[in-house]
Each structure stands twice: as structure tokens, then as C-alpha cells.
Amino acid sequence: MAIAYIALGSNLNTPVEQLNTALQTMANLPHTTLLAQSSFYQSKPLGPQDQPDYVNAVACLETTLAPLELLDALQKIENEQGRVRLRRWGERTLDLDILLYDNLVMQSERLTIPHYDMHNREFVIVPLFEIAPDLALPNGQKISDQYEKFKKHQMNVCN
Ligand code: ROI
């Protein structure tokens, strides 16, 4: 069994519904249990500002799926929910990113774990800290230390 943390994000086609549907589908994946989900946070876009605000959350899964099997399953959910990506760094119906998978460090063409930019993104660190305040990254960095720089965040909880 592995513990994986997944970032969810959407800013098109009723984002809250996109996230709720994705969470339900993840909870029903084979060999997988949804252990926790964060609140939903409304966040300003990282990237071009002429796009709607995002809704972001983080989920914790216990799974026996291998990392690339989990990636396949998440990409299938993105596609089933009619994934639209209009431009690079632009609006999208649903993003599901693997942030962490146990203490695994991997870099391949399809998948980099830990997520390469998670430590810079308040819409990742704040919900991750909400569900896993004692977590540390594979390099030993504590989530609680990363949360310090975002604790004055302005994101509204929207569920
Ligand atoms: N910005 C926010 N606030 N939330 C996201 O999930 C998100 N996802 C993206 C980019 C375009 C980088 N910006 C984002 O992929």
C-alpha cells in the first residue's frame, strides 16, 4: 500500500462539480481508498490573469496502483470529464496532479514526483497542510515550514 497526495484544480464548467465528481471517481478506483480530502479553495490563476479563478483541493489516497498506473487512472478521469485545455497556463476543466507518492522520487518523461513546483503554489500547500500537517517531503522538508510562507493567504473556502 502506498499513500499518494493528489492536487485537483478546475476553472471551467462548474469547477466545484468537476472536483466533486473527480473525488467520487477516485474513491471508486480499484485497489484505492480515499483517505482524506481538503476543503475547496478559490484561487487566483497562476499564469494569464484573463481567465476565471480556480477551485483547488488536495486528496489523500491509499492505493496499490503503481505510480504510472495511478497516472493512467487520473488521466482517464480527466478525459472522461471532458478535459479541455485552451492554452498553456490557461483555463482547464480538470487537472489531477500526483504531488507525492510515499517517499518516492522519480523523474520520467510522463511523471515527476514530487510535483516540480508544488512548494511555490499556495493553492497546493494550503490544502495539503490542511489534511496532512505533519507531512514531510522525501527531502525532509516539512509541509508546516512551507505553509508558513502562505499562512496569510487570501483564498476563500468554497464548500
Ligand atoms: N492556477 C491556479 N490558481 N490553480 C490551478 O490549479 C492552476 N493550474 C494550472 C495553472 C495554469 C498553472 N494555473 C493555476 O495548471
mmCIF file with all atom_site columns, N, CA and C in Angstrom, residues 2 8 11 13 16 18 40 50 53 63 66 70 86 88 95-96 107-108 110 119 126 128 135 147 152 158:
data_model
loop_
_atom_site.group_PDB
_atom_site.id
_atom_site.type_symbol
_atom_site.label_atom_id
_atom_site.label_alt_id
_atom_site.label_comp_id
_atom_site.label_asym_id
_atom_site.label_entity_id
_atom_site.label_seq_id
_atom_site.pdbx_PDB_ins_code
_atom_site.Cartn_x
_atom_site.Cartn_y
_atom_site.Cartn_z
_atom_site.occupancy
_atom_site.B_iso_or_equiv
_atom_site.pdbx_formal_charge
_atom_site.auth_seq_id
_atom_site.auth_comp_id
_atom_site.auth_asym_id
_atom_site.auth_atom_id
_atom_site.pdbx_PDB_model_num
ATOM 1  N N  . ALA A 1 2   ? 0.500   2.212  -0.822  1.00 0.00 ? 2   ALA A N  1
ATOM 2  C CA . ALA A 1 2   ? 1.205   3.490  -0.846  1.00 0.00 ? 2   ALA A CA 1
ATOM 3  C C  . ALA A 1 2   ? 0.217   4.602  -0.495  1.00 0.00 ? 2   ALA A C  1
ATOM 4  N N  . LEU A 1 8   ? -6.073  18.728 -7.092  1.00 0.00 ? 8   LEU A N  1
ATOM 5  C CA . LEU A 1 8   ? -7.185  18.886 -8.024  1.00 0.00 ? 8   LEU A CA 1
ATOM 6  C C  . LEU A 1 8   ? -7.342  20.367 -8.339  1.00 0.00 ? 8   LEU A C  1
ATOM 7  N N  . ASN A 1 11  ? -11.058 25.448 -13.537 1.00 0.00 ? 11  ASN A N  1
ATOM 8  C CA . ASN A 1 11  ? -11.658 26.790 -13.635 1.00 0.00 ? 11  ASN A CA 1
ATOM 9  C C  . ASN A 1 11  ? -12.615 26.922 -14.820 1.00 0.00 ? 11  ASN A C  1
ATOM 10 N N  . ASN A 1 13  ? -16.491 25.118 -16.539 1.00 0.00 ? 13  ASN A N  1
ATOM 11 C CA . ASN A 1 13  ? -17.611 24.159 -16.467 1.00 0.00 ? 13  ASN A CA 1
ATOM 12 C C  . ASN A 1 13  ? -17.938 23.748 -15.023 1.00 0.00 ? 13  ASN A C  1
ATOM 13 N N  . VAL A 1 16  ? -16.635 23.444 -8.972  1.00 0.00 ? 16  VAL A N  1
ATOM 14 C CA . VAL A 1 16  ? -16.932 22.664 -7.760  1.00 0.00 ? 16  VAL A CA 1
ATOM 15 C C  . VAL A 1 16  ? -17.479 21.298 -8.139  1.00 0.00 ? 16  VAL A C  1
ATOM 16 N N  . GLN A 1 18  ? -16.846 19.719 -10.937 1.00 0.00 ? 18  GLN A N  1
ATOM 17 C CA . GLN A 1 18  ? -15.725 18.958 -11.513 1.00 0.00 ? 18  GLN A CA 1
ATOM 18 C C  . GLN A 1 18  ? -14.937 18.265 -10.405 1.00 0.00 ? 18  GLN A C  1
ATOM 19 N N  . PHE A 1 40  ? -12.372 23.032 -0.418  1.00 0.00 ? 40  PHE A N  1
ATOM 20 C CA . PHE A 1 40  ? -12.152 23.599 -1.751  1.00 0.00 ? 40  PHE A CA 1
ATOM 21 C C  . PHE A 1 40  ? -11.777 25.069 -1.581  1.00 0.00 ? 40  PHE A C  1
ATOM 22 N N  . ASP A 1 50  ? -6.316  36.734 -17.418 1.00 0.00 ? 50  ASP A N  1
ATOM 23 C CA . ASP A 1 50  ? -7.607  36.895 -18.098 1.00 0.00 ? 50  ASP A CA 1
ATOM 24 C C  . ASP A 1 50  ? -8.299  35.545 -18.235 1.00 0.00 ? 50  ASP A C  1
ATOM 25 N N  . ASP A 1 53  ? -11.107 32.481 -11.936 1.00 0.00 ? 53  ASP A N  1
ATOM 26 C CA . ASP A 1 53  ? -10.464 31.915 -10.748 1.00 0.00 ? 53  ASP A CA 1
ATOM 27 C C  . ASP A 1 53  ? -10.588 30.390 -10.780 1.00 0.00 ? 53  ASP A C  1
ATOM 28 N N  . THR A 1 63  ? -3.371  3.442  -1.964  1.00 0.00 ? 63  THR A N  1
ATOM 29 C CA . THR A 1 63  ? -3.540  2.681  -3.209  1.00 0.00 ? 63  THR A CA 1
ATOM 30 C C  . THR A 1 63  ? -2.459  1.622  -3.386  1.00 0.00 ? 63  THR A C  1
ATOM 31 N N  . ALA A 1 66  ? 0.534   1.247  -8.954  1.00 0.00 ? 66  ALA A N  1
ATOM 32 C CA . ALA A 1 66  ? 1.884   1.792  -9.120  1.00 0.00 ? 66  ALA A CA 1
ATOM 33 C C  . ALA A 1 66  ? 1.766   3.227  -9.627  1.00 0.00 ? 66  ALA A C  1
ATOM 34 N N  . LEU A 1 70  ? -1.457  4.775  -11.487 1.00 0.00 ? 70  LEU A N  1
ATOM 35 C CA . LEU A 1 70  ? -2.258  5.847  -10.890 1.00 0.00 ? 70  LEU A CA 1
ATOM 36 C C  . LEU A 1 70  ? -2.372  7.017  -11.860 1.00 0.00 ? 70  LEU A C  1
ATOM 37 N N  . LEU A 1 86  ? -7.370  25.110 -23.008 1.00 0.00 ? 86  LEU A N  1
ATOM 38 C CA . LEU A 1 86  ? -7.458  26.024 -24.135 1.00 0.00 ? 86  LEU A CA 1
ATOM 39 C C  . LEU A 1 86  ? -6.092  26.546 -24.559 1.00 0.00 ? 86  LEU A C  1
ATOM 40 N N  . ARG A 1 88  ? -1.588  26.887 -23.045 1.00 0.00 ? 88  ARG A N  1
ATOM 41 C CA . ARG A 1 88  ? -0.606  26.638 -21.998 1.00 0.00 ? 88  ARG A CA 1
ATOM 42 C C  . ARG A 1 88  ? -0.806  27.652 -20.882 1.00 0.00 ? 88  ARG A C  1
ATOM 43 N N  . ASP A 1 95  ? -7.677  19.320 -13.748 1.00 0.00 ? 95  ASP A N  1
ATOM 44 C CA . ASP A 1 95  ? -6.288  18.877 -13.629 1.00 0.00 ? 95  ASP A CA 1
ATOM 45 C C  . ASP A 1 95  ? -6.191  17.984 -12.407 1.00 0.00 ? 95  ASP A C  1
ATOM 46 N N  . LEU A 1 96  ? -5.596  16.829 -12.570 1.00 0.00 ? 96  LEU A N  1
ATOM 47 C CA . LEU A 1 96  ? -5.319  15.945 -11.435 1.00 0.00 ? 96  LEU A CA 1
ATOM 48 C C  . LEU A 1 96  ? -3.826  15.648 -11.457 1.00 0.00 ? 96  LEU A C  1
ATOM 49 N N  . GLN A 1 107 ? 11.763  10.748 -11.833 1.00 0.00 ? 107 GLN A N  1
ATOM 50 C CA . GLN A 1 107 ? 11.687  11.678 -12.952 1.00 0.00 ? 107 GLN A CA 1
ATOM 51 C C  . GLN A 1 107 ? 11.649  10.858 -14.210 1.00 0.00 ? 107 GLN A C  1
ATOM 52 N N  . SER A 1 108 ? 10.523  10.896 -14.898 1.00 0.00 ? 108 SER A N  1
ATOM 53 C CA . SER A 1 108 ? 10.438  10.219 -16.186 1.00 0.00 ? 108 SER A CA 1
ATOM 54 C C  . SER A 1 108 ? 9.731   11.164 -17.139 1.00 0.00 ? 108 SER A C  1
ATOM 55 N N  . ARG A 1 110 ? 6.871   11.010 -18.454 1.00 0.00 ? 110 ARG A N  1
ATOM 56 C CA . ARG A 1 110 ? 5.460   11.239 -18.145 1.00 0.00 ? 110 ARG A CA 1
ATOM 57 C C  . ARG A 1 110 ? 5.225   11.785 -16.751 1.00 0.00 ? 110 ARG A C  1
ATOM 58 N N  . HIS A 1 119 ? 5.965   23.392 -4.075  1.00 0.00 ? 119 HIS A N  1
ATOM 59 C CA . HIS A 1 119 ? 6.368   24.232 -2.937  1.00 0.00 ? 119 HIS A CA 1
ATOM 60 C C  . HIS A 1 119 ? 6.124   25.719 -3.192  1.00 0.00 ? 119 HIS A C  1
ATOM 61 N N  . VAL A 1 126 ? -1.494  25.008 0.882   1.00 0.00 ? 126 VAL A N  1
ATOM 62 C CA . VAL A 1 126 ? -2.506  25.286 1.917   1.00 0.00 ? 126 VAL A CA 1
ATOM 63 C C  . VAL A 1 126 ? -3.465  24.093 2.086   1.00 0.00 ? 126 VAL A C  1
ATOM 64 N N  . LEU A 1 128 ? -2.918  20.992 1.204   1.00 0.00 ? 128 LEU A N  1
ATOM 65 C CA . LEU A 1 128 ? -2.119  19.835 1.641   1.00 0.00 ? 128 LEU A CA 1
ATOM 66 C C  . LEU A 1 128 ? -1.859  19.914 3.142   1.00 0.00 ? 128 LEU A C  1
ATOM 67 N N  . LEU A 1 135 ? 3.151   16.169 7.546   1.00 0.00 ? 135 LEU A N  1
ATOM 68 C CA . LEU A 1 135 ? 3.837   15.551 6.411   1.00 0.00 ? 135 LEU A CA 1
ATOM 69 C C  . LEU A 1 135 ? 5.216   16.163 6.171   1.00 0.00 ? 135 LEU A C  1
ATOM 70 N N  . TYR A 1 147 ? 4.158   25.888 4.674   1.00 0.00 ? 147 TYR A N  1
ATOM 71 C CA . TYR A 1 147 ? 2.886   26.565 4.934   1.00 0.00 ? 147 TYR A CA 1
ATOM 72 C C  . TYR A 1 147 ? 3.112   27.953 5.533   1.00 0.00 ? 147 TYR A C  1
ATOM 73 N N  . LYS A 1 152 ? -0.810  33.571 5.388   1.00 0.00 ? 152 LYS A N  1
ATOM 74 C CA . LYS A 1 152 ? -1.651  34.773 5.273   1.00 0.00 ? 152 LYS A CA 1
ATOM 75 C C  . LYS A 1 152 ? -2.394  34.794 3.946   1.00 0.00 ? 152 LYS A C  1
ATOM 76 N N  . CYS A 1 158 ? -14.673 27.400 -0.499  1.00 0.00 ? 158 CYS A N  1
ATOM 77 C CA . CYS A 1 158 ? -15.929 27.483 -1.237  1.00 0.00 ? 158 CYS A CA 1
ATOM 78 C C  . CYS A 1 158 ? -16.718 26.176 -1.219  1.00 0.00 ? 158 CYS A C  1
#
